[in-house]
C-alpha cells in the first residue's frame, strides 16, 4: 500500500533526478524577485509597492509564456518518449514564433504607456511615477524572459534538466550583484534607485538565453540541431499545436489575468496592503519552487509513458504524484507558519516598511501556509497530470472557471459591496478558488479521462489498457 501511493525506488530515483534540478532552477529564478524586493524595500513602501505593481505586467507575460511552454511540453514529452526528435524541434519552432509575438504585445505598452499600465493597479501619483521609471527600463528584458522560459522548458523535456539549473545560478548571481551596485551606487556604478533594479533585471535576464544556447551548442544537444527543423512546420502542424496548446495558453492567460484582477482589487484597498502581498508572494514563490520541480518531473515521467504507450505506468506515477505533492505541501506550509516572523522581518531591515504592511504580511503568511496543501491538490493535477496526459481542455475549464466564476466575484463583493477587512477579502478569494477546483480535479483524476495521447503508440497503449 505504501509503495502504491508513495512510490517505489525507481519512482523516487527518476523523480529526484528530474525534479531536484528543476526545483533548484525555480528557486534561483524566484530569487530574482527576492533580491529585487529585498533591496527595493530599503527605499520604502511606495517603491516596494510600485515595483511590485510593475512586476505584475511582466509576470502576466511570463505566465502566458509558461502556457506556451506547457503546450509545447504536451507534444515534446510524448515525442521524446518515442524518439521523434524532428517533431520535437518542429514544435519548438512553433513555440518560438508564439513567444516572439507575445513579447512584442507586452513590450510596446510597457515602453510607450508605462504610466497607464501602472495606473491599472493604483491611482496614487507617487506610485505611478515610481513604477513607470522601473517599467520603462525593465521592459527591455521581456524578450529574454520569454525566450528563457521556452528554451529551459525544451531542455527539461529532453531531460537536460541541469543546464537550466546551472544557467540560473549564474543569472542569479549577476542579478544580485548588479541590483546592489545599481540601486545603491556600489562597485563604482551609478546610484539609480528603482531604475537600477530594472537595469539589473535586463542585464541578468539576457544572460539567460545566451548561456542556454552557448552550453547547448557546446554539448550539441537537440536544442541547437539543424535550424531547418524549426521552420519545417506546415498548416496542419500549426492546427494540431493550436488544438492541444491553445487551451493551455488560454488557461495560463486567463488565470494570470484573473490574478492581475485580484491584485487590482487588493491594491485599490491601499498600497500598504499590496506591499504586504508583494512580500508574501516573494517568499511563497520561493517555496513554490519545490512543487514546480515535482510537477515538471511528473510532466516528463507521465508524458513520456503516455506517449510510448505505457499507460499502466503513467497511471501509477500519476497516482503517486497526487499523494506525494500535497503531503510535501503540509511540511512546507508548516515551515512557512513557524518561521513567518523571520520571513517577513527580512523585508524590513531598514525599518522603511509600515507597521500595517508588516502585520498584514504576517496574517497572510499564516493563512497561505495552512492552505498550501489544498492548493497543491489541484496544482499537481492541472499542471502535472492533466497536461502531460493531453487533457488540456478540462484543465483549462477547471483552472480558469474556479478563478473567474468564484474567486474574483467573491473578492469583489467582499471588498466593494460588504466592505470587509483586507485579510478577509484575501482569504475568501483563496478558498473560493482552491476548494471547488480541488474537488473537481480529484473526480477527474479518478475517472482517467485525462488520458489523451497524441502519438500512435500512446493510442494503441490506451486501447490495450482499457481492454
CSV table of C-alpha atoms in Angstrom, one decimal:
chain,number,residue,atom,x,y,z
A,1,UNK,CA,0.0,0.0,0.0
A,2,UNK,CA,2.8,2.4,0.9
A,3,UNK,CA,4.6,1.6,-2.4
A,4,UNK,CA,1.4,2.2,-4.3
A,5,UNK,CA,0.9,5.7,-3.1
A,6,UNK,CA,4.3,6.9,-2.1
A,7,UNK,CA,6.3,5.3,-4.9
A,8,UNK,CA,8.9,2.6,-5.3
A,9,UNK,CA,12.7,3.2,-5.5
A,10,UNK,CA,12.7,3.6,-9.3
A,11,UNK,CA,10.0,6.3,-9.0
A,12,UNK,CA,11.9,8.3,-6.5
A,13,UNK,CA,15.2,7.8,-8.3
A,14,UNK,CA,13.8,9.3,-11.5
A,15,UNK,CA,11.7,11.9,-9.7
A,16,UNK,CA,14.7,13.3,-7.8
A,17,UNK,CA,17.0,13.1,-10.9
A,18,UNK,CA,14.5,15.2,-12.8
A,19,UNK,CA,12.7,17.2,-10.1
A,20,UNK,CA,15.6,18.4,-8.0
A,21,UNK,CA,17.5,20.4,-10.7
A,22,UNK,CA,14.2,21.9,-11.8
A,23,UNK,CA,13.3,22.8,-8.2
A,24,UNK,CA,16.7,24.4,-7.7
A,25,UNK,CA,16.4,26.3,-11.0
A,26,UNK,CA,13.0,27.7,-10.0
A,27,UNK,CA,14.2,28.6,-6.5
A,28,UNK,CA,17.0,30.6,-8.2
A,29,UNK,CA,14.5,32.2,-10.6
A,30,UNK,CA,12.3,33.1,-7.7
A,31,UNK,CA,15.3,34.7,-6.0
A,32,UNK,CA,15.3,37.3,-8.8
A,33,UNK,CA,12.2,38.7,-7.2
A,34,UNK,CA,13.5,38.2,-3.7
A,35,UNK,CA,16.7,40.2,-4.5
A,36,UNK,CA,14.7,43.0,-6.2
A,37,UNK,CA,12.1,43.1,-3.3
A,38,UNK,CA,14.7,43.0,-0.5
A,39,UNK,CA,16.8,45.8,-2.0
A,40,UNK,CA,13.9,47.9,-3.2
A,41,UNK,CA,12.3,47.5,0.3
A,42,UNK,CA,15.1,49.6,1.6
A,43,UNK,CA,13.7,52.5,-0.5
A,44,UNK,CA,10.3,52.4,1.4
A,45,UNK,CA,6.7,51.1,1.0
A,46,UNK,CA,5.9,53.3,-2.1
A,47,UNK,CA,8.9,51.9,-4.0
A,48,UNK,CA,8.2,48.4,-2.9
A,49,UNK,CA,4.6,48.6,-3.9
A,50,UNK,CA,5.2,50.3,-7.2
A,51,UNK,CA,7.9,47.9,-8.3
A,52,UNK,CA,5.5,45.0,-7.3
A,53,UNK,CA,2.8,46.5,-9.5
A,54,UNK,CA,5.2,47.0,-12.4
A,55,UNK,CA,6.3,43.4,-11.9
A,56,UNK,CA,2.7,42.2,-12.4
A,57,UNK,CA,2.8,43.2,-16.1
A,58,UNK,CA,6.0,41.1,-16.7
A,59,UNK,CA,4.6,38.3,-14.5
A,60,UNK,CA,1.4,38.2,-16.6
A,61,UNK,CA,3.6,37.9,-19.7
A,62,UNK,CA,5.8,35.2,-18.2
A,63,UNK,CA,2.8,33.1,-17.1
A,64,UNK,CA,1.4,33.2,-20.7
A,65,UNK,CA,4.8,32.1,-22.0
A,66,UNK,CA,4.7,29.3,-19.5
A,67,UNK,CA,1.3,28.4,-21.1
A,68,UNK,CA,3.0,28.2,-24.5
A,69,UNK,CA,5.8,26.2,-22.9
A,70,UNK,CA,3.3,23.8,-21.3
A,71,UNK,CA,1.5,23.4,-24.6
A,72,UNK,CA,4.9,22.6,-26.2
A,73,UNK,CA,5.5,20.0,-23.4
A,74,UNK,CA,2.3,18.2,-24.3
A,75,UNK,CA,3.9,17.2,-27.6
A,76,UNK,CA,7.6,17.3,-26.7
A,77,UNK,CA,7.4,14.9,-23.7
A,78,UNK,CA,5.4,12.4,-25.7
A,79,UNK,CA,7.5,12.7,-28.8
A,80,UNK,CA,10.6,12.3,-26.6
A,81,UNK,CA,9.1,9.0,-25.4
A,82,UNK,CA,9.1,7.6,-28.9
A,83,UNK,CA,12.4,9.3,-30.1
A,84,UNK,CA,10.8,11.6,-32.7
A,85,UNK,CA,13.4,14.4,-32.4
A,86,UNK,CA,12.4,16.2,-35.6
A,87,UNK,CA,8.8,16.6,-34.5
A,88,UNK,CA,10.1,17.9,-31.2
A,89,UNK,CA,12.1,20.6,-32.8
A,90,UNK,CA,9.2,21.5,-35.1
A,91,UNK,CA,7.1,22.1,-32.0
A,92,UNK,CA,9.9,24.2,-30.6
A,93,UNK,CA,9.9,26.4,-33.7
A,94,UNK,CA,6.1,27.0,-33.4
A,95,UNK,CA,6.6,27.9,-29.8
A,96,UNK,CA,9.4,30.4,-30.6
A,97,UNK,CA,7.1,32.1,-33.1
A,98,UNK,CA,4.4,32.4,-30.5
A,99,UNK,CA,6.6,34.0,-27.8
A,100,UNK,CA,8.1,36.5,-30.3
A,101,UNK,CA,4.6,37.8,-30.8
A,102,UNK,CA,3.9,37.7,-27.1
A,103,UNK,CA,6.9,39.7,-26.1
A,104,UNK,CA,6.1,42.4,-28.6
A,105,UNK,CA,2.5,42.6,-27.3
A,106,UNK,CA,3.8,43.3,-23.8
A,107,UNK,CA,6.8,45.4,-24.6
A,108,UNK,CA,5.2,48.3,-26.5
A,109,UNK,CA,2.5,49.2,-23.9
A,110,UNK,CA,5.2,49.0,-21.2
A,111,UNK,CA,7.6,51.2,-23.1
A,112,UNK,CA,5.2,53.7,-24.6
A,113,UNK,CA,2.5,53.9,-22.0
A,114,UNK,CA,4.0,52.7,-18.7
A,115,UNK,CA,2.1,55.3,-16.6
A,116,UNK,CA,-1.2,53.9,-17.9
A,117,UNK,CA,-0.2,50.4,-17.2
A,118,UNK,CA,0.8,51.2,-13.6
A,119,UNK,CA,-2.4,53.2,-13.2
A,120,UNK,CA,-4.4,50.0,-13.7
A,121,UNK,CA,-3.2,48.9,-10.2
A,122,UNK,CA,-3.2,52.2,-8.3
A,123,UNK,CA,-4.1,55.8,-8.8
A,124,UNK,CA,-1.5,57.3,-6.4
A,125,UNK,CA,0.6,59.7,-8.4
A,126,UNK,CA,3.8,58.9,-6.5
A,127,UNK,CA,3.3,55.1,-7.0
A,128,UNK,CA,2.6,55.7,-10.7
A,129,UNK,CA,5.7,57.8,-11.2
A,130,UNK,CA,8.0,55.3,-9.4
A,131,UNK,CA,6.5,52.3,-11.1
A,132,UNK,CA,6.8,53.9,-14.5
A,133,UNK,CA,10.5,54.6,-14.0
A,134,UNK,CA,11.1,51.0,-13.3
A,135,UNK,CA,8.9,49.6,-16.2
A,136,UNK,CA,10.4,51.8,-19.0
A,137,UNK,CA,13.7,50.1,-18.4
A,138,UNK,CA,12.6,46.6,-17.3
A,139,UNK,CA,10.5,46.1,-20.4
A,140,UNK,CA,13.7,45.5,-22.4
A,141,UNK,CA,14.1,42.2,-20.5
A,142,UNK,CA,10.8,40.9,-21.7
A,143,UNK,CA,12.1,39.1,-24.9
A,144,UNK,CA,14.8,37.5,-22.9
A,145,UNK,CA,12.4,36.3,-20.1
A,146,UNK,CA,10.0,34.5,-22.5
A,147,UNK,CA,12.9,33.1,-24.5
A,148,UNK,CA,14.4,31.6,-21.4
A,149,UNK,CA,11.1,30.0,-20.5
A,150,UNK,CA,10.8,28.2,-23.8
A,151,UNK,CA,14.4,27.1,-24.1
A,152,UNK,CA,14.5,25.9,-20.5
A,153,UNK,CA,11.3,24.0,-21.0
A,154,UNK,CA,12.6,22.3,-24.1
A,155,UNK,CA,15.8,21.3,-22.3
A,156,UNK,CA,13.7,19.8,-19.5
A,157,UNK,CA,11.6,17.8,-21.9
A,158,UNK,CA,14.7,16.2,-23.3
A,159,UNK,CA,15.9,15.5,-19.7
A,160,UNK,CA,18.7,18.0,-19.8
A,161,UNK,CA,17.5,19.5,-16.5
A,162,UNK,CA,20.9,20.5,-15.2
A,163,UNK,CA,21.6,23.1,-17.9
A,164,UNK,CA,18.8,25.5,-16.9
A,165,UNK,CA,19.8,25.0,-13.3
A,166,UNK,CA,23.4,26.0,-13.9
A,167,UNK,CA,22.4,28.9,-16.0
A,168,UNK,CA,20.0,30.1,-13.3
A,169,UNK,CA,22.9,30.0,-10.8
A,170,UNK,CA,24.9,32.4,-13.0
A,171,UNK,CA,22.0,34.8,-13.7
A,172,UNK,CA,21.0,34.9,-10.0
A,173,UNK,CA,24.5,36.0,-9.0
A,174,UNK,CA,24.6,38.6,-11.8
A,175,UNK,CA,21.1,39.9,-10.7
A,176,UNK,CA,22.2,40.3,-7.1
A,177,UNK,CA,25.5,42.0,-7.9
A,178,UNK,CA,24.0,44.4,-10.4
A,179,UNK,CA,21.0,45.1,-8.2
A,180,UNK,CA,23.2,46.1,-5.3
A,181,UNK,CA,25.5,48.1,-7.5
A,182,UNK,CA,23.0,50.0,-9.5
A,183,UNK,CA,20.4,50.6,-6.8
A,184,UNK,CA,22.8,51.9,-4.1
A,185,UNK,CA,25.7,53.1,-6.3
A,186,UNK,CA,28.2,50.4,-5.3
A,187,UNK,CA,31.2,48.9,-7.2
A,188,UNK,CA,31.8,52.2,-9.0
A,189,UNK,CA,28.3,52.0,-10.6
A,190,UNK,CA,25.8,55.0,-10.6
A,191,UNK,CA,23.2,55.1,-7.9
A,192,UNK,CA,19.9,54.7,-9.8
A,193,UNK,CA,17.3,53.6,-7.2
A,194,UNK,CA,14.4,51.7,-8.7
A,195,UNK,CA,15.7,52.3,-12.2
A,196,UNK,CA,18.9,50.5,-11.1
A,197,UNK,CA,16.8,47.4,-10.2
A,198,UNK,CA,15.2,47.5,-13.6
A,199,UNK,CA,18.6,47.7,-15.3
A,200,UNK,CA,19.9,44.8,-13.3
A,201,UNK,CA,16.9,42.8,-14.3
A,202,UNK,CA,17.7,43.5,-18.0
A,203,UNK,CA,21.4,42.5,-17.7
A,204,UNK,CA,20.8,39.3,-15.8
A,205,UNK,CA,17.7,38.3,-17.9
A,206,UNK,CA,19.6,38.5,-21.2
A,207,UNK,CA,22.5,36.4,-19.9
A,208,UNK,CA,20.0,33.5,-19.5
A,209,UNK,CA,19.2,32.6,-23.2
A,210,UNK,CA,22.7,33.4,-24.3
A,211,UNK,CA,24.1,30.9,-21.8
A,212,UNK,CA,21.4,28.3,-22.6
A,213,UNK,CA,22.3,28.4,-26.3
A,214,UNK,CA,26.0,28.5,-25.7
A,215,UNK,CA,26.1,25.4,-23.4
A,216,UNK,CA,23.7,23.6,-25.8
A,217,UNK,CA,25.9,24.3,-28.7
A,218,UNK,CA,28.9,23.0,-26.8
A,219,UNK,CA,27.0,19.8,-25.9
A,220,UNK,CA,25.4,19.6,-29.4
A,221,UNK,CA,22.1,18.6,-27.9
A,222,UNK,CA,18.7,18.7,-29.6
A,223,UNK,CA,18.2,22.4,-28.9
A,224,UNK,CA,20.8,23.5,-31.4
A,225,UNK,CA,20.4,20.9,-34.2
A,226,UNK,CA,19.5,21.9,-37.8
A,227,UNK,CA,17.7,25.3,-37.8
A,228,UNK,CA,15.7,24.0,-40.8
A,229,UNK,CA,13.7,21.7,-38.4
A,230,UNK,CA,12.5,24.8,-36.5
A,231,UNK,CA,10.7,26.1,-39.6
A,232,UNK,CA,9.6,22.8,-41.1
A,233,UNK,CA,6.0,23.1,-39.8
A,234,UNK,CA,3.1,23.2,-42.1
A,235,UNK,CA,-0.5,24.5,-41.6
A,236,UNK,CA,-1.6,21.1,-40.3
A,237,UNK,CA,1.1,21.2,-37.7
A,238,UNK,CA,0.0,24.6,-36.6
A,239,UNK,CA,-3.6,23.4,-36.3
A,240,UNK,CA,-2.6,20.4,-34.3
A,241,UNK,CA,-0.4,22.5,-32.0
A,242,UNK,CA,-3.3,25.0,-31.6
A,243,UNK,CA,-5.8,22.3,-30.8
A,244,UNK,CA,-3.7,21.0,-27.9
A,245,UNK,CA,-1.8,24.0,-26.9
A,246,UNK,CA,-4.3,26.8,-27.1
A,247,UNK,CA,-6.3,25.5,-24.1
A,248,UNK,CA,-3.1,25.6,-22.1
A,249,UNK,CA,-2.2,29.1,-23.3
A,250,UNK,CA,-5.8,30.4,-22.7
A,251,UNK,CA,-5.6,28.6,-19.3
A,252,UNK,CA,-2.5,30.5,-18.2
A,253,UNK,CA,-3.5,33.7,-19.9
A,254,UNK,CA,-6.9,34.0,-18.3
A,255,UNK,CA,-5.7,32.6,-15.0
A,256,UNK,CA,-2.9,35.1,-14.8
A,257,UNK,CA,-5.3,37.9,-15.9
A,258,UNK,CA,-7.6,36.8,-13.1
A,259,UNK,CA,-4.7,37.1,-10.6
A,260,UNK,CA,-4.0,40.5,-12.0
A,261,UNK,CA,-7.7,41.5,-11.5
A,262,UNK,CA,-7.5,40.2,-7.9
A,263,UNK,CA,-4.3,42.2,-7.4
A,264,UNK,CA,-6.1,45.3,-8.7
A,265,UNK,CA,-8.8,44.7,-6.1
A,266,UNK,CA,-6.1,44.3,-3.4
A,267,UNK,CA,-4.0,47.3,-4.4
A,268,UNK,CA,-7.0,49.6,-4.5
A,269,UNK,CA,-7.7,48.8,-0.9
A,270,UNK,CA,-4.4,50.5,-0.1
A,271,UNK,CA,-0.8,50.4,-1.4
A,272,UNK,CA,0.4,49.2,2.1
A,273,UNK,CA,-1.8,46.1,1.7
A,274,UNK,CA,-0.3,45.5,-1.7
A,275,UNK,CA,3.2,45.9,-0.2
A,276,UNK,CA,2.3,43.1,2.2
A,277,UNK,CA,1.1,40.9,-0.7
A,278,UNK,CA,4.3,41.6,-2.6
A,279,UNK,CA,6.4,40.5,0.4
A,280,UNK,CA,4.4,37.3,0.9
A,281,UNK,CA,4.4,36.4,-2.8
A,282,UNK,CA,8.1,36.8,-2.9
A,283,UNK,CA,9.0,34.1,-0.4
A,284,UNK,CA,5.9,31.9,-1.2
A,285,UNK,CA,7.1,31.8,-4.8
A,286,UNK,CA,10.5,30.5,-3.4
A,287,UNK,CA,8.7,27.7,-1.5
A,288,UNK,CA,6.6,27.0,-4.6
A,289,UNK,CA,9.8,26.0,-6.5
A,290,UNK,CA,9.8,22.6,-4.8
A,291,UNK,CA,6.4,21.9,-6.3
A,292,UNK,CA,7.3,23.3,-9.7
A,293,UNK,CA,10.2,20.8,-9.7
A,294,UNK,CA,7.9,17.9,-8.7
A,295,UNK,CA,5.3,18.8,-11.3
A,296,UNK,CA,7.8,19.1,-14.1
A,297,UNK,CA,9.2,15.7,-13.2
A,298,UNK,CA,5.6,14.5,-13.3
A,299,UNK,CA,5.1,16.0,-16.8
A,300,UNK,CA,8.2,14.3,-18.1
A,301,UNK,CA,7.6,10.9,-16.5
A,302,UNK,CA,3.8,10.7,-17.1
A,303,UNK,CA,4.0,12.3,-20.6
A,304,UNK,CA,6.8,10.0,-21.7
A,305,UNK,CA,4.9,6.9,-20.5
A,306,UNK,CA,1.7,8.1,-22.2
A,307,UNK,CA,3.5,8.9,-25.4
A,308,UNK,CA,5.2,5.5,-25.6
A,309,UNK,CA,2.0,3.6,-24.7
A,310,UNK,CA,3.0,2.5,-21.2
A,311,UNK,CA,-0.4,3.6,-19.8
A,312,UNK,CA,-0.3,1.4,-16.7
A,313,UNK,CA,3.0,3.0,-15.6
A,314,UNK,CA,1.6,6.5,-16.4
A,315,UNK,CA,-1.5,5.9,-14.2
A,316,UNK,CA,0.6,4.5,-11.3
A,317,UNK,CA,3.0,7.5,-11.4
A,318,UNK,CA,0.1,10.0,-11.6
A,319,UNK,CA,-1.5,8.4,-8.5
A,320,UNK,CA,1.8,8.7,-6.7
A,321,UNK,CA,2.3,12.3,-7.5
A,322,UNK,CA,-1.3,13.0,-6.5
A,323,UNK,CA,-0.4,11.9,-3.0
A,324,UNK,CA,3.2,13.0,-2.7
A,325,UNK,CA,2.8,16.6,-3.7
A,326,UNK,CA,0.1,17.5,-1.1
A,327,UNK,CA,2.0,15.6,1.6
A,328,UNK,CA,5.1,17.7,1.0
A,329,UNK,CA,2.9,20.8,1.0
A,330,UNK,CA,1.9,20.0,4.6
A,331,UNK,CA,5.6,20.2,5.6
A,332,UNK,CA,6.4,23.3,3.6
A,333,UNK,CA,3.3,25.1,4.8
A,334,UNK,CA,4.2,24.3,8.4
A,335,UNK,CA,7.6,25.8,7.9
A,336,UNK,CA,6.0,29.0,6.5
A,337,UNK,CA,3.8,29.3,9.5
A,338,UNK,CA,6.5,28.6,12.1
A,339,UNK,CA,9.0,31.0,10.6
A,340,UNK,CA,6.6,33.7,9.3
A,341,UNK,CA,8.0,36.3,11.7
A,342,UNK,CA,11.6,35.8,10.5
A,343,UNK,CA,10.5,35.7,6.8
A,344,UNK,CA,8.6,38.9,6.9
A,345,UNK,CA,11.2,40.8,9.0
A,346,UNK,CA,13.8,40.2,6.3
A,347,UNK,CA,12.0,42.9,4.2
A,348,UNK,CA,12.1,45.5,7.0
A,349,UNK,CA,15.8,45.5,7.7
A,350,UNK,CA,16.0,49.2,7.0
A,351,UNK,CA,12.8,49.9,9.1
A,352,UNK,CA,11.2,51.6,6.0
A,353,UNK,CA,8.1,49.4,5.8
A,354,UNK,CA,4.9,50.5,7.6
A,355,UNK,CA,3.6,48.6,10.6
A,356,UNK,CA,0.3,48.0,8.7
A,357,UNK,CA,2.2,46.3,5.8
A,358,UNK,CA,4.2,44.1,8.2
A,359,UNK,CA,1.2,43.0,10.3
A,360,UNK,CA,-0.8,42.2,7.2
A,361,UNK,CA,2.0,40.2,5.7
A,362,UNK,CA,2.2,38.1,8.9
A,363,UNK,CA,-1.5,37.3,8.7
A,364,UNK,CA,-1.4,36.4,5.0
A,365,UNK,CA,1.6,34.1,5.6
A,366,UNK,CA,-0.2,32.3,8.4
A,367,UNK,CA,-3.2,31.6,6.1
A,368,UNK,CA,-1.2,30.8,3.0
A,369,UNK,CA,0.9,28.2,4.9
A,370,UNK,CA,-2.1,26.5,6.3
A,371,UNK,CA,-3.9,26.4,3.0
A,372,UNK,CA,-0.9,25.3,0.9
A,373,UNK,CA,-1.8,21.5,0.9
A,374,UNK,CA,-5.3,22.3,-0.5
A,375,UNK,CA,-3.8,24.4,-3.3
A,376,UNK,CA,-1.3,21.7,-4.2
A,377,UNK,CA,-4.1,19.1,-4.8
A,378,UNK,CA,-5.3,20.9,-7.9
A,379,UNK,CA,-1.9,22.2,-8.9
A,380,UNK,CA,-0.3,18.8,-9.4
A,381,UNK,CA,-3.4,17.6,-11.3
A,382,UNK,CA,-3.8,20.6,-13.7
A,383,UNK,CA,-0.1,21.3,-14.4
A,384,UNK,CA,1.5,17.9,-13.9
A,385,UNK,CA,-1.0,15.2,-14.8
A,386,UNK,CA,-3.8,16.5,-17.0
A,387,UNK,CA,-1.5,18.4,-19.3
A,388,UNK,CA,1.1,15.6,-19.6
A,389,UNK,CA,-1.8,13.2,-20.4
A,390,UNK,CA,-3.1,15.6,-23.1
A,391,UNK,CA,-6.3,16.7,-21.3
A,392,UNK,CA,-5.6,20.4,-21.7
A,393,UNK,CA,-9.2,21.5,-22.2
A,394,UNK,CA,-10.5,20.1,-18.9
A,395,UNK,CA,-7.5,21.5,-17.1
A,396,UNK,CA,-8.3,25.0,-18.6
A,397,UNK,CA,-12.0,24.8,-17.6
A,398,UNK,CA,-11.1,23.8,-14.1
A,399,UNK,CA,-8.4,26.4,-13.5
A,400,UNK,CA,-10.0,29.4,-15.2
A,401,UNK,CA,-13.6,28.6,-14.1
A,402,UNK,CA,-12.8,28.5,-10.4
A,403,UNK,CA,-11.0,31.8,-10.6
A,404,UNK,CA,-13.3,33.8,-12.8
A,405,UNK,CA,-16.6,32.4,-11.7
A,406,UNK,CA,-15.9,32.1,-8.0
A,407,UNK,CA,-12.8,33.7,-6.6
A,408,UNK,CA,-13.0,37.1,-8.4
A,409,UNK,CA,-16.7,37.7,-7.9
A,410,UNK,CA,-16.3,36.7,-4.2
A,411,UNK,CA,-13.4,39.1,-3.7
A,412,UNK,CA,-15.2,41.9,-5.5
A,413,UNK,CA,-18.3,41.5,-3.4
A,414,UNK,CA,-16.3,41.2,-0.2
A,415,UNK,CA,-14.3,44.3,-0.9
A,416,UNK,CA,-16.7,46.6,-2.7
A,417,UNK,CA,-20.2,45.6,-1.5
A,418,UNK,CA,-19.7,44.3,2.0
A,419,UNK,CA,-16.5,46.4,2.7
A,420,UNK,CA,-14.8,43.6,4.6
A,421,UNK,CA,-11.3,44.0,6.0
A,422,UNK,CA,-8.4,43.2,3.6
A,423,UNK,CA,-7.4,39.9,5.2
A,424,UNK,CA,-11.0,38.7,5.0
A,425,UNK,CA,-11.1,39.6,1.3
A,426,UNK,CA,-7.8,37.8,0.7
A,427,UNK,CA,-9.0,34.6,2.5
A,428,UNK,CA,-12.3,34.5,0.7
A,429,UNK,CA,-10.7,34.8,-2.7
A,430,UNK,CA,-8.2,31.9,-1.9
A,431,UNK,CA,-10.8,29.5,-0.6
A,432,UNK,CA,-13.4,30.2,-3.3
A,433,UNK,CA,-10.8,29.3,-5.9
A,434,UNK,CA,-9.0,26.3,-4.4
A,435,UNK,CA,-11.7,24.2,-2.7
A,436,UNK,CA,-14.0,23.7,-5.7
A,437,UNK,CA,-11.1,23.3,-8.0
A,438,UNK,CA,-9.5,20.5,-5.8
A,439,UNK,CA,-12.8,18.6,-5.7
A,440,UNK,CA,-13.2,18.7,-9.5
A,441,UNK,CA,-9.6,17.6,-10.0
A,442,UNK,CA,-9.9,14.6,-7.7
A,443,UNK,CA,-13.0,13.5,-9.6
A,444,UNK,CA,-11.4,14.0,-13.0
A,445,UNK,CA,-8.2,12.2,-11.9
A,446,UNK,CA,-10.1,9.1,-10.7
A,447,UNK,CA,-12.1,8.9,-14.0
A,448,UNK,CA,-8.9,8.5,-16.1
A,449,UNK,CA,-10.5,10.8,-18.7
A,450,UNK,CA,-7.2,12.8,-18.7
A,451,UNK,CA,-5.5,10.1,-20.7
A,452,UNK,CA,-5.4,11.6,-24.3
A,453,UNK,CA,-2.3,10.6,-26.1
A,454,UNK,CA,-1.0,12.5,-29.2
A,455,UNK,CA,1.1,9.6,-30.6
A,456,UNK,CA,0.0,6.4,-32.3
A,457,UNK,CA,1.9,4.3,-29.7
A,458,UNK,CA,0.0,6.1,-27.0
A,459,UNK,CA,-3.3,5.5,-28.6
A,460,UNK,CA,-2.6,1.8,-29.0
A,461,UNK,CA,-1.4,1.5,-25.4
A,462,UNK,CA,-4.6,3.2,-24.2
A,463,UNK,CA,-6.8,0.8,-26.1
A,464,UNK,CA,-4.9,-2.2,-24.6
A,465,UNK,CA,-5.1,-0.7,-21.1
A,466,UNK,CA,-8.9,-0.3,-21.2
A,467,UNK,CA,-9.3,-3.6,-23.0
